Each structure stands twice: as C-alpha cells, then as structure tokens.
PDB file of C-alpha atoms in Angstrom:
ATOM      1  CA  UNK A 157      56.964 -79.171 -18.519  1.00 66.00           C
ATOM      2  CA  UNK A 158      55.196 -77.664 -21.284  1.00 84.00           C
ATOM      3  CA  UNK A 159      56.603 -76.220 -24.463  1.00 88.00           C
ATOM      4  CA  UNK A 160      55.843 -72.726 -25.157  1.00 90.00           C
ATOM      5  CA  UNK A 161      55.193 -70.659 -28.173  1.00 90.00           C
ATOM      6  CA  UNK A 162      58.046 -68.197 -27.293  1.00 92.00           C
ATOM      7  CA  UNK A 163      60.165 -71.266 -26.528  1.00 91.00           C
ATOM      8  CA  UNK A 164      59.781 -72.401 -30.018  1.00 90.00           C
ATOM      9  CA  UNK A 165      60.350 -68.799 -31.322  1.00 90.00           C
ATOM     10  CA  UNK A 166      63.856 -68.599 -29.442  1.00 91.00           C
ATOM     11  CA  UNK A 167      64.888 -71.900 -31.105  1.00 90.00           C
ATOM     12  CA  UNK A 168      64.261 -71.051 -34.541  1.00 90.00           C
ATOM     13  CA  UNK A 169      65.470 -67.334 -34.182  1.00 89.00           C
ATOM     14  CA  UNK A 170      68.598 -68.890 -32.966  1.00 90.00           C
ATOM     15  CA  UNK A 171      68.972 -71.729 -35.928  1.00 89.00           C
ATOM     16  CA  UNK A 172      68.100 -68.919 -38.829  1.00 87.00           C
ATOM     17  CA  UNK A 173      70.112 -66.250 -37.648  1.00 86.00           C
ATOM     18  CA  UNK A 174      72.897 -68.475 -36.406  1.00 85.00           C
ATOM     19  CA  UNK A 175      73.592 -66.255 -33.179  1.00 85.00           C
ATOM     20  CA  UNK A 176      72.071 -65.406 -29.777  1.00 88.00           C
ATOM     21  CA  UNK A 177      72.848 -61.824 -29.916  1.00 87.00           C
ATOM     22  CA  UNK A 178      70.912 -61.716 -33.201  1.00 87.00           C
ATOM     23  CA  UNK A 179      67.956 -63.518 -32.376  1.00 88.00           C
ATOM     24  CA  UNK A 180      67.627 -61.749 -28.714  1.00 88.00           C
ATOM     25  CA  UNK A 181      67.266 -58.122 -30.873  1.00 90.00           C
ATOM     26  CA  UNK A 182      65.393 -59.830 -33.284  1.00 86.00           C
ATOM     27  CA  UNK A 183      63.000 -61.333 -30.423  1.00 88.00           C
ATOM     28  CA  UNK A 184      63.079 -57.939 -28.920  1.00 90.00           C
ATOM     29  CA  UNK A 185      64.397 -60.137 -25.551  1.00 90.00           C
ATOM     30  CA  UNK A 186      67.548 -59.837 -23.568  1.00 91.00           C
ATOM     31  CA  UNK A 187      70.217 -62.279 -24.386  1.00 89.00           C
ATOM     32  CA  UNK A 188      69.879 -64.150 -20.726  1.00 90.00           C
ATOM     33  CA  UNK A 189      66.335 -63.781 -21.244  1.00 92.00           C
ATOM     34  CA  UNK A 190      66.892 -65.617 -24.547  1.00 90.00           C
ATOM     35  CA  UNK A 191      69.229 -68.307 -22.900  1.00 90.00           C
ATOM     36  CA  UNK A 192      66.799 -68.909 -20.140  1.00 92.00           C
ATOM     37  CA  UNK A 193      64.358 -69.881 -22.924  1.00 91.00           C
ATOM     38  CA  UNK A 194      66.403 -72.309 -24.434  1.00 91.00           C
ATOM     39  CA  UNK A 195      67.412 -73.892 -21.878  1.00 91.00           C
ATOM     40  CA  UNK A 196      63.702 -74.448 -20.259  1.00 91.00           C
ATOM     41  CA  UNK A 197      63.071 -75.944 -24.088  1.00 90.00           C
ATOM     42  CA  UNK A 198      66.156 -78.467 -23.405  1.00 89.00           C
ATOM     43  CA  UNK A 199      64.921 -79.432 -20.057  1.00 90.00           C
ATOM     44  CA  UNK A 200      61.213 -79.588 -21.337  1.00 89.00           C
ATOM     45  CA  UNK A 201      61.977 -81.825 -24.089  1.00 89.00           C
ATOM     46  CA  UNK A 202      64.988 -83.899 -22.357  1.00 89.00           C
ATOM     47  CA  UNK A 203      66.811 -83.077 -25.723  1.00 88.00           C
ATOM     48  CA  UNK A 204      70.266 -81.115 -26.256  1.00 89.00           C
ATOM     49  CA  UNK A 205      69.343 -78.569 -29.269  1.00 89.00           C
ATOM     50  CA  UNK A 206      72.421 -76.146 -29.117  1.00 89.00           C
ATOM     51  CA  UNK A 207      76.037 -77.196 -29.026  1.00 87.00           C
ATOM     52  CA  UNK A 208      77.480 -73.558 -27.137  1.00 78.00           C
ATOM     53  CA  UNK A 209      81.328 -73.094 -28.118  1.00 70.00           C
ATOM     54  CA  UNK A 210      83.752 -70.573 -28.457  1.00 59.00           C
ATOM     55  CA  UNK A 211      82.293 -70.009 -32.026  1.00 65.00           C
ATOM     56  CA  UNK A 212      78.108 -69.463 -30.890  1.00 69.00           C
ATOM     57  CA  UNK A 213      75.551 -71.996 -30.711  1.00 78.00           C
ATOM     58  CA  UNK A 214      75.334 -74.722 -33.242  1.00 85.00           C
ATOM     59  CA  UNK A 215      72.110 -76.585 -33.642  1.00 89.00           C
ATOM     60  CA  UNK A 216      72.544 -80.145 -33.297  1.00 89.00           C
ATOM     61  CA  UNK A 217      70.773 -82.676 -35.426  1.00 90.00           C
ATOM     62  CA  UNK A 218      67.417 -82.850 -33.555  1.00 89.00           C
ATOM     63  CA  UNK A 219      68.235 -78.987 -33.286  1.00 89.00           C
ATOM     64  CA  UNK A 220      68.069 -78.582 -36.597  1.00 91.00           C
ATOM     65  CA  UNK A 221      64.937 -80.841 -37.018  1.00 92.00           C
ATOM     66  CA  UNK A 222      62.848 -79.161 -34.404  1.00 90.00           C
ATOM     67  CA  UNK A 223      63.458 -75.700 -35.458  1.00 90.00           C
ATOM     68  CA  UNK A 224      62.434 -76.579 -39.050  1.00 91.00           C
ATOM     69  CA  UNK A 225      59.320 -77.897 -37.570  1.00 91.00           C
ATOM     70  CA  UNK A 226      58.802 -74.995 -34.910  1.00 91.00           C
ATOM     71  CA  UNK A 227      59.354 -72.310 -37.928  1.00 89.00           C
ATOM     72  CA  UNK A 228      56.385 -73.946 -39.991  1.00 91.00           C
ATOM     73  CA  UNK A 229      54.301 -74.173 -36.355  1.00 90.00           C
ATOM     74  CA  UNK A 230      55.180 -70.801 -35.465  1.00 88.00           C
ATOM     75  CA  UNK A 231      54.229 -69.499 -39.202  1.00 86.00           C
ATOM     76  CA  UNK A 232      50.801 -70.886 -39.266  1.00 85.00           C
ATOM     77  CA  UNK A 233      50.287 -69.939 -35.666  1.00 86.00           C
ATOM     78  CA  UNK A 234      51.401 -66.169 -36.769  1.00 82.00           C
ATOM     79  CA  UNK A 235      48.598 -66.445 -39.497  1.00 81.00           C
ATOM     80  CA  UNK A 236      45.805 -67.753 -37.365  1.00 84.00           C
ATOM     81  CA  UNK A 237      46.525 -65.000 -35.040  1.00 83.00           C
ATOM     82  CA  UNK A 238      46.957 -62.449 -37.847  1.00 79.00           C
ATOM     83  CA  UNK A 239      43.407 -63.515 -39.548  1.00 77.00           C
ATOM     84  CA  UNK A 240      41.800 -63.524 -35.917  1.00 79.00           C
ATOM     85  CA  UNK A 241      42.518 -59.803 -35.553  1.00 81.00           C
ATOM     86  CA  UNK A 242      41.827 -59.176 -38.837  1.00 77.00           C
ATOM     87  CA  UNK A 243      38.452 -60.685 -37.506  1.00 75.00           C
ATOM     88  CA  UNK A 244      37.726 -59.045 -34.636  1.00 73.00           C
ATOM     89  CA  UNK A 245      38.366 -55.560 -36.381  1.00 71.00           C
ATOM     90  CA  UNK A 246      36.011 -56.537 -38.481  1.00 74.00           C
ATOM     91  CA  UNK A 247      38.271 -56.347 -41.867  1.00 79.00           C
ATOM     92  CA  UNK A 248      37.897 -59.740 -42.660  1.00 80.00           C
ATOM     93  CA  UNK A 249      35.572 -63.121 -42.097  1.00 87.00           C
ATOM     94  CA  UNK A 250      32.777 -65.135 -43.108  1.00 90.00           C
ATOM     95  CA  UNK A 251      29.245 -64.825 -42.449  1.00 92.00           C
ATOM     96  CA  UNK A 252      26.266 -66.955 -43.493  1.00 94.00           C
ATOM     97  CA  UNK A 253      22.874 -65.468 -44.234  1.00 95.00           C
ATOM     98  CA  UNK A 254      19.912 -66.703 -44.839  1.00 94.00           C
ATOM     99  CA  UNK A 255      17.504 -63.872 -46.677  1.00 92.00           C
ATOM    100  CA  UNK A 256      13.848 -63.733 -47.983  1.00 87.00           C
ATOM    101  CA  UNK A 257      13.939 -63.887 -52.008  1.00 81.00           C
ATOM    102  CA  UNK A 258      12.250 -60.709 -51.923  1.00 78.00           C
ATOM    103  CA  UNK A 259      14.522 -58.468 -49.917  1.00 81.00           C
ATOM    104  CA  UNK A 260      17.467 -59.957 -52.428  1.00 75.00           C
ATOM    105  CA  UNK A 261      16.295 -56.977 -54.765  1.00 73.00           C
ATOM    106  CA  UNK A 262      16.748 -53.970 -52.631  1.00 77.00           C
ATOM    107  CA  UNK A 263      17.444 -54.122 -49.425  1.00 85.00           C
ATOM    108  CA  UNK A 264      20.531 -56.942 -49.314  1.00 90.00           C
ATOM    109  CA  UNK A 265      21.966 -55.378 -52.045  1.00 90.00           C
ATOM    110  CA  UNK A 266      22.071 -51.969 -50.422  1.00 90.00           C
ATOM    111  CA  UNK A 267      23.563 -53.150 -46.938  1.00 93.00           C
ATOM    112  CA  UNK A 268      26.490 -55.802 -49.125  1.00 94.00           C
ATOM    113  CA  UNK A 269      27.697 -52.550 -51.136  1.00 93.00           C
ATOM    114  CA  UNK A 270      27.950 -50.579 -47.424  1.00 93.00           C
ATOM    115  CA  UNK A 271      29.773 -53.743 -46.149  1.00 93.00           C
ATOM    116  CA  UNK A 272      32.230 -54.416 -49.147  1.00 92.00           C
ATOM    117  CA  UNK A 273      32.749 -50.229 -49.301  1.00 92.00           C
ATOM    118  CA  UNK A 274      33.521 -50.727 -44.945  1.00 89.00           C
ATOM    119  CA  UNK A 275      34.894 -54.553 -44.480  1.00 89.00           C
ATOM    120  CA  UNK A 276      35.915 -55.369 -48.458  1.00 90.00           C
ATOM    121  CA  UNK A 277      37.878 -58.617 -47.001  1.00 90.00           C
ATOM    122  CA  UNK A 278      34.407 -60.147 -45.180  1.00 91.00           C
ATOM    123  CA  UNK A 279      32.664 -62.793 -47.165  1.00 92.00           C
ATOM    124  CA  UNK A 280      28.765 -63.614 -47.372  1.00 94.00           C
ATOM    125  CA  UNK A 281      27.005 -66.498 -48.583  1.00 94.00           C
ATOM    126  CA  UNK A 282      23.674 -66.194 -48.907  1.00 93.00           C
ATOM    127  CA  UNK A 283      21.050 -68.817 -48.917  1.00 91.00           C
ATOM    128  CA  UNK A 284      17.448 -67.908 -50.140  1.00 87.00           C
ATOM    129  CA  UNK A 285      14.514 -69.195 -48.651  1.00 85.00           C
ATOM    130  CA  UNK A 286      11.360 -68.920 -47.812  1.00 81.00           C
ATOM    131  CA  UNK A 287      10.057 -67.181 -44.728  1.00 81.00           C
ATOM    132  CA  UNK A 288       9.032 -70.896 -43.025  1.00 82.00           C
ATOM    133  CA  UNK A 289      12.598 -72.060 -43.410  1.00 88.00           C
ATOM    134  CA  UNK A 290      14.378 -69.418 -42.395  1.00 90.00           C
ATOM    135  CA  UNK A 291      14.119 -70.017 -38.572  1.00 89.00           C
ATOM    136  CA  UNK A 292      15.120 -73.642 -38.894  1.00 90.00           C
ATOM    137  CA  UNK A 293      18.526 -72.444 -40.729  1.00 92.00           C
ATOM    138  CA  UNK A 294      19.255 -70.752 -37.454  1.00 93.00           C
ATOM    139  CA  UNK A 295      18.445 -72.470 -35.088  1.00 91.00           C
ATOM    140  CA  UNK A 296      20.158 -75.616 -36.829  1.00 90.00           C
ATOM    141  CA  UNK A 297      23.301 -73.129 -37.030  1.00 91.00           C
ATOM    142  CA  UNK A 298      23.504 -73.358 -40.753  1.00 92.00           C
ATOM    143  CA  UNK A 299      23.509 -69.511 -40.895  1.00 94.00           C
ATOM    144  CA  UNK A 300      24.162 -66.862 -38.551  1.00 95.00           C
ATOM    145  CA  UNK A 301      21.978 -64.470 -39.411  1.00 95.00           C
ATOM    146  CA  UNK A 302      18.677 -64.076 -41.428  1.00 95.00           C
ATOM    147  CA  UNK A 303      16.381 -61.985 -42.821  1.00 94.00           C
ATOM    148  CA  UNK A 304      12.966 -63.046 -42.344  1.00 91.00           C
ATOM    149  CA  UNK A 305       9.329 -62.480 -40.872  1.00 88.00           C
ATOM    150  CA  UNK A 306       7.803 -63.445 -37.654  1.00 83.00           C
ATOM    151  CA  UNK A 307       6.443 -67.002 -37.854  1.00 74.00           C
ATOM    152  CA  UNK A 308       4.880 -67.282 -34.112  1.00 77.00           C
ATOM    153  CA  UNK A 309       6.998 -67.543 -30.728  1.00 81.00           C
ATOM    154  CA  UNK A 310      10.342 -68.856 -31.453  1.00 86.00           C
ATOM    155  CA  UNK A 311      12.217 -68.824 -27.987  1.00 91.00           C
ATOM    156  CA  UNK A 312      15.648 -70.070 -29.532  1.00 92.00           C
ATOM    157  CA  UNK A 313      15.626 -66.783 -31.848  1.00 93.00           C
ATOM    158  CA  UNK A 314      15.843 -63.654 -31.189  1.00 94.00           C
ATOM    159  CA  UNK A 315      14.509 -60.951 -33.273  1.00 93.00           C
ATOM    160  CA  UNK A 316      14.423 -57.250 -34.534  1.00 94.00           C
ATOM    161  CA  UNK A 317      12.876 -55.198 -36.832  1.00 94.00           C
ATOM    162  CA  UNK A 318      14.594 -53.843 -40.102  1.00 93.00           C
ATOM    163  CA  UNK A 319      11.383 -52.715 -41.848  1.00 90.00           C
ATOM    164  CA  UNK A 320       7.695 -53.036 -42.593  1.00 90.00           C
ATOM    165  CA  UNK A 321       6.649 -53.725 -45.924  1.00 88.00           C
ATOM    166  CA  UNK A 322       3.012 -53.364 -47.663  1.00 91.00           C
ATOM    167  CA  UNK A 323       1.953 -55.557 -50.467  1.00 91.00           C
ATOM    168  CA  UNK A 324       0.759 -54.270 -53.265  1.00 92.00           C
ATOM    169  CA  UNK A 325      -0.885 -55.363 -56.366  1.00 93.00           C
ATOM    170  CA  UNK A 326       1.199 -56.088 -59.875  1.00 93.00           C
ATOM    171  CA  UNK A 327      -0.961 -55.505 -62.751  1.00 92.00           C
ATOM    172  CA  UNK A 328      -0.104 -55.500 -66.212  1.00 89.00           C
ATOM    173  CA  UNK A 329       0.130 -52.049 -68.229  1.00 83.00           C
ATOM    174  CA  UNK A 330      -3.290 -50.835 -69.050  1.00 84.00           C
ATOM    175  CA  UNK A 331      -5.286 -53.001 -66.467  1.00 88.00           C
ATOM    176  CA  UNK A 332      -8.737 -51.548 -65.573  1.00 87.00           C
ATOM    177  CA  UNK A 333      -7.643 -51.231 -61.510  1.00 88.00           C
ATOM    178  CA  UNK A 334      -4.088 -49.495 -62.716  1.00 84.00           C
ATOM    179  CA  UNK A 335      -4.291 -45.783 -60.916  1.00 79.00           C
ATOM    180  CA  UNK A 336      -6.263 -46.501 -57.572  1.00 82.00           C
ATOM    181  CA  UNK A 337      -6.281 -48.377 -54.034  1.00 90.00           C
ATOM    182  CA  UNK A 338      -7.645 -51.647 -55.300  1.00 92.00           C
ATOM    183  CA  UNK A 339     -10.333 -52.994 -52.704  1.00 93.00           C
ATOM    184  CA  UNK A 340      -9.691 -56.797 -51.805  1.00 93.00           C
ATOM    185  CA  UNK A 341     -13.217 -57.908 -52.806  1.00 93.00           C
ATOM    186  CA  UNK A 342     -12.166 -56.321 -56.236  1.00 92.00           C
ATOM    187  CA  UNK A 343      -9.065 -58.151 -56.424  1.00 91.00           C
ATOM    188  CA  UNK A 344     -10.201 -61.763 -55.878  1.00 91.00           C
ATOM    189  CA  UNK A 345     -12.369 -61.439 -59.232  1.00 92.00           C
ATOM    190  CA  UNK A 346      -9.387 -61.541 -61.122  1.00 92.00           C
ATOM    191  CA  UNK A 347      -7.242 -64.290 -61.896  1.00 95.00           C
ATOM    192  CA  UNK A 348      -4.657 -64.132 -58.740  1.00 95.00           C
ATOM    193  CA  UNK A 349      -1.005 -64.988 -59.285  1.00 94.00           C
ATOM    194  CA  UNK A 350      -0.342 -65.912 -55.795  1.00 94.00           C
ATOM    195  CA  UNK A 351       3.539 -67.049 -54.176  1.00 90.00           C
ATOM    196  CA  UNK A 352       4.214 -70.331 -52.599  1.00 86.00           C
ATOM    197  CA  UNK A 353       1.952 -71.579 -49.492  1.00 87.00           C
ATOM    198  CA  UNK A 354       4.805 -71.640 -47.826  1.00 81.00           C
ATOM    199  CA  UNK A 355       5.679 -68.332 -47.828  1.00 84.00           C
ATOM    200  CA  UNK A 356       5.400 -65.248 -45.782  1.00 84.00           C
ATOM    201  CA  UNK A 357       3.325 -63.333 -48.224  1.00 88.00           C
ATOM    202  CA  UNK A 358       1.122 -66.007 -49.263  1.00 90.00           C
ATOM    203  CA  UNK A 359       0.174 -66.038 -45.228  1.00 88.00           C
ATOM    204  CA  UNK A 360      -0.718 -62.713 -45.568  1.00 90.00           C
ATOM    205  CA  UNK A 361      -3.061 -62.903 -48.707  1.00 92.00           C
ATOM    206  CA  UNK A 362      -4.770 -65.954 -47.205  1.00 92.00           C
ATOM    207  CA  UNK A 363      -5.616 -64.107 -43.758  1.00 91.00           C
ATOM    208  CA  UNK A 364      -6.458 -60.728 -45.975  1.00 93.00           C
ATOM    209  CA  UNK A 365      -9.157 -62.915 -48.063  1.00 92.00           C
ATOM    210  CA  UNK A 366     -10.214 -65.062 -45.060  1.00 92.00           C
ATOM    211  CA  UNK A 367     -11.047 -62.057 -42.901  1.00 92.00           C
ATOM    212  CA  UNK A 368     -13.479 -61.130 -45.562  1.00 92.00           C
ATOM    213  CA  UNK A 369     -14.794 -64.469 -46.245  1.00 92.00           C
ATOM    214  CA  UNK A 370     -13.376 -64.388 -50.010  1.00 91.00           C
ATOM    215  CA  UNK A 371     -12.216 -67.481 -51.543  1.00 88.00           C
ATOM    216  CA  UNK A 372      -8.184 -68.371 -52.186  1.00 87.00           C
ATOM    217  CA  UNK A 373      -7.678 -69.892 -56.054  1.00 87.00           C
ATOM    218  CA  UNK A 374      -4.867 -68.699 -57.664  1.00 92.00           C
ATOM    219  CA  UNK A 375      -5.114 -68.823 -61.628  1.00 94.00           C
ATOM    220  CA  UNK A 376      -1.154 -69.612 -60.936  1.00 95.00           C
ATOM    221  CA  UNK A 377       1.208 -70.456 -57.943  1.00 94.00           C
ATOM    222  CA  UNK A 378       5.284 -69.374 -57.907  1.00 92.00           C
ATOM    223  CA  UNK A 379       8.610 -69.608 -56.027  1.00 85.00           C
ATOM    224  CA  UNK A 380       9.603 -66.547 -57.264  1.00 83.00           C
ATOM    225  CA  UNK A 381       8.311 -63.417 -57.734  1.00 83.00           C
ATOM    226  CA  UNK A 382      10.375 -62.194 -60.863  1.00 83.00           C
ATOM    227  CA  UNK A 383       8.251 -65.605 -62.069  1.00 88.00           C
ATOM    228  CA  UNK A 384       5.236 -63.653 -60.898  1.00 90.00           C
ATOM    229  CA  UNK A 385       6.054 -60.494 -62.751  1.00 88.00           C
ATOM    230  CA  UNK A 386       6.652 -62.072 -65.808  1.00 89.00           C
ATOM    231  CA  UNK A 387       3.270 -63.980 -66.072  1.00 93.00           C
ATOM    232  CA  UNK A 388       1.546 -60.431 -65.141  1.00 92.00           C
ATOM    233  CA  UNK A 389       3.857 -58.821 -67.882  1.00 89.00           C
ATOM    234  CA  UNK A 390       2.110 -61.593 -70.177  1.00 91.00           C
ATOM    235  CA  UNK A 391      -1.313 -60.656 -69.128  1.00 91.00           C
ATOM    236  CA  UNK A 392      -1.931 -63.539 -67.361  1.00 94.00           C
ATOM    237  CA  UNK A 393      -3.249 -62.600 -63.888  1.00 93.00           C
ATOM    238  CA  UNK A 394      -2.303 -60.296 -60.804  1.00 94.00           C
ATOM    239  CA  UNK A 395      -0.268 -60.688 -58.673  1.00 94.00           C
ATOM    240  CA  UNK A 396      -0.017 -59.647 -54.939  1.00 93.00           C
ATOM    241  CA  UNK A 397       3.704 -59.288 -54.016  1.00 92.00           C
ATOM    242  CA  UNK A 398       5.915 -56.967 -51.576  1.00 89.00           C
ATOM    243  CA  UNK A 399       6.407 -53.353 -52.418  1.00 84.00           C
ATOM    244  CA  UNK A 400      10.078 -54.250 -51.675  1.00 75.00           C
ATOM    245  CA  UNK A 401      10.308 -56.695 -54.086  1.00 74.00           C
ATOM    246  CA  UNK A 402       8.693 -54.923 -56.928  1.00 73.00           C
ATOM    247  CA  UNK A 403       9.959 -51.393 -57.235  1.00 62.00           C
ATOM    248  CA  UNK A 404      13.366 -52.625 -58.785  1.00 50.00           C
ATOM    249  CA  UNK A 405      11.394 -55.680 -60.952  1.00 53.00           C
ATOM    250  CA  UNK A 406       8.937 -53.571 -62.748  1.00 57.00           C
ATOM    251  CA  UNK A 407       8.795 -52.436 -66.581  1.00 57.00           C
ATOM    252  CA  UNK A 408       6.806 -50.507 -68.489  1.00 62.00           C
ATOM    253  CA  UNK A 409       4.377 -53.386 -69.395  1.00 76.00           C
ATOM    254  CA  UNK A 410       3.669 -53.706 -65.434  1.00 85.00           C
ATOM    255  CA  UNK A 411       2.581 -51.379 -62.553  1.00 88.00           C
ATOM    256  CA  UNK A 412       2.239 -51.345 -58.947  1.00 88.00           C
ATOM    257  CA  UNK A 413      -1.015 -50.373 -57.197  1.00 90.00           C
ATOM    258  CA  UNK A 414      -2.280 -50.069 -53.737  1.00 91.00           C
ATOM    259  CA  UNK A 415      -5.007 -52.535 -52.182  1.00 92.00           C
ATOM    260  CA  UNK A 416      -6.954 -51.513 -49.887  1.00 92.00           C
ATOM    261  CA  UNK A 417      -6.420 -53.800 -46.550  1.00 91.00           C
ATOM    262  CA  UNK A 418      -4.012 -52.201 -44.000  1.00 91.00           C
ATOM    263  CA  UNK A 419      -3.087 -55.975 -42.874  1.00 90.00           C
ATOM    264  CA  UNK A 420      -1.427 -56.662 -45.967  1.00 91.00           C
ATOM    265  CA  UNK A 421       1.724 -55.550 -44.235  1.00 90.00           C
ATOM    266  CA  UNK A 422       4.774 -57.691 -42.992  1.00 89.00           C
ATOM    267  CA  UNK A 423       7.258 -56.810 -40.638  1.00 90.00           C
ATOM    268  CA  UNK A 424      10.901 -57.953 -42.023  1.00 91.00           C
ATOM    269  CA  UNK A 425      13.119 -59.415 -39.127  1.00 93.00           C
ATOM    270  CA  UNK A 426      16.839 -59.545 -38.641  1.00 95.00           C
ATOM    271  CA  UNK A 427      17.185 -62.619 -36.727  1.00 95.00           C
ATOM    272  CA  UNK A 428      19.534 -64.830 -35.087  1.00 94.00           C
ATOM    273  CA  UNK A 429      20.358 -67.696 -32.255  1.00 93.00           C
ATOM    274  CA  UNK A 430      19.184 -66.059 -28.890  1.00 92.00           C
ATOM    275  CA  UNK A 431      21.743 -66.388 -26.037  1.00 90.00           C
ATOM    276  CA  UNK A 432      24.439 -66.535 -28.903  1.00 89.00           C
ATOM    277  CA  UNK A 433      27.356 -63.973 -29.707  1.00 89.00           C
ATOM    278  CA  UNK A 434      27.560 -62.968 -32.969  1.00 90.00           C
ATOM    279  CA  UNK A 435      30.872 -62.617 -34.544  1.00 91.00           C
ATOM    280  CA  UNK A 436      32.373 -59.573 -35.218  1.00 91.00           C
ATOM    281  CA  UNK A 437      31.604 -59.934 -39.775  1.00 91.00           C
ATOM    282  CA  UNK A 438      27.896 -60.863 -38.505  1.00 92.00           C
ATOM    283  CA  UNK A 439      27.875 -57.798 -36.169  1.00 91.00           C
ATOM    284  CA  UNK A 440      29.370 -55.437 -39.374  1.00 93.00           C
ATOM    285  CA  UNK A 441      26.394 -57.253 -41.462  1.00 95.00           C
ATOM    286  CA  UNK A 442      24.165 -56.639 -39.424  1.00 94.00           C
ATOM    287  CA  UNK A 443      24.673 -52.945 -38.723  1.00 94.00           C
ATOM    288  CA  UNK A 444      24.792 -52.376 -42.855  1.00 94.00           C
ATOM    289  CA  UNK A 445      21.467 -54.021 -43.170  1.00 95.00           C
ATOM    290  CA  UNK A 446      19.961 -51.644 -40.367  1.00 94.00           C
ATOM    291  CA  UNK A 447      21.685 -48.270 -42.205  1.00 93.00           C
ATOM    292  CA  UNK A 448      20.119 -50.037 -45.888  1.00 90.00           C
ATOM    293  CA  UNK A 449      16.715 -50.615 -44.080  1.00 88.00           C
ATOM    294  CA  UNK A 450      16.663 -47.584 -42.867  1.00 85.00           C
ATOM    295  CA  UNK A 451      18.029 -45.587 -45.826  1.00 75.00           C
ATOM    296  CA  UNK A 452      20.273 -43.875 -43.683  1.00 51.00           C
ATOM    297  CA  UNK A 453      24.040 -42.524 -44.479  1.00 45.00           C
TER     298      UNK A 453
END
C-alpha cells in the first residue's frame, strides 16, 4: 500500500498539536476520517506510530521520527505547489530569452518594463545573439523564446511577426548626404561601417548592394551597433543600421537618413520551438513583447 500526502499530513498534525481533535480541526476533516488515515499509514508502513490511551494519542519513537521527517517533506511539497501556482498565474517564474542586439535598446526594454509592472515575480535571462545563432539556441532548448529574423525554412521553429524594421544610414552631423533619401549607389562610395557578416543587417545590406552590382567592401566591420555609431561619431564613415536600434542612440554629432532601397527592411520575429507549449511566464513575456511592438497600451 502506498503512503499518501494526506496520511503524512495527518501524522504531522497529530504529533505537533498533541490531539486527534485539534489535528482534525486544523486539517478540516472529521476525527473518524483522521483516524482512518492514521491507521492506513501504520498498515502501509507496518509500524505503530501512535500509542492510543486514556491520555490521548502519543507518538512512538518511530512515530516522532517520521513526523519530523514528514514535516520537512510536507513543507517542501507545499512550497513547490505554491510556486507552481504562482507560475501558472503568471506571477512568478523564469524565462530564458535570446534577442538580436538591435532590439535591446527599444522594443525589449519597453516589454520588460510592462512585464515587471504586471508580473514583478517573473525573471528574464537575456542572451544577445546574432541572427544565425538565434534559431540554434531555441532548437537546443537553451532559450524558450527568441527575437530574431527569418534565416530560411526551419520546421522545428514556430515564428510570428513582431515588427518591420527599416535600415537607415547613420552619418556624422553635417555630412553632405544628410537631409534626404540616399541612393545605394551613392552610399556605396562612402567608407561603410557594417555589422558582422553573420548578422541579419549585414545580410540585407549585402543583398541590396549585390542586386545593383555594387561591391561590398566595408571600411570597418563591427559586432556591436554602439561601436558602429561611435565610429560614425568620430567621422570614420557611414553605418547602415536598423532604425529601431539607432533612434535611442543618436547624439547631436550623428544623424540618420533614409536609404532609397525598399528591400532594406527586415521582419523581426518572435521565435519558439514548434510543437512545444510555452510556460506561463514565457506567455506573459510574449504578450508584453507584442504590446511593446505595437506600441499598445
């Protein structure tokens, strides 16, 4: 016969309260029901746990030892159940998220602020990653959610559109090309500051220039967009970056200009594993990201 959590609670309550009557009241059961639970526990274990007499029920040595051990187990059990209920109610839990560095300055902070206001007990661990690494992190189960771009057919992944993001030219203040839409042919004659070849931004830029028979030969190649903007600020060239990333980072010495190339636009996606349910905390984060991307209230 198996031992149940109710039986363990029954023994703990009787030993702690020193009375079957008080224990039954504390557990919200009748005294006969409590007696049946205790006898069932003794039968399951093959032990006498309580000595019953005119002075009430007193724990045997083994009953005392088990009551103390069961008390710890019941406490841990109740704690786990309580934590699970908090997670289910989207009030607590942990979400691992991979994200493009470019969304880290705009959409993601706004989403996290929304999430904290609604569910302050949810923690989010963030991994910055270039586009080609995003899908691998999700498929490997290292993150539950990701913000990335379309890098080709991935049957193991499920995606949904968060936002569309235009690329812009980032120029030193007072540059001759500032103030209008820049043709790619003219832009290609500038010393270009481009992102890592494995980034989604670089893929778009190379595709745009290649379509027009223009060479892709950056003067500088960087991993972080903040570095690219710093080089622009120093007058070392012109960067092509997502508008979502540069809005919050521009300084008076740096300006943004549109590029006359409709293909310089990317879809930023919310990515998860196909066929897998999101945890309640991840669902809460996903909804906060959707609201932030829409600019909704």
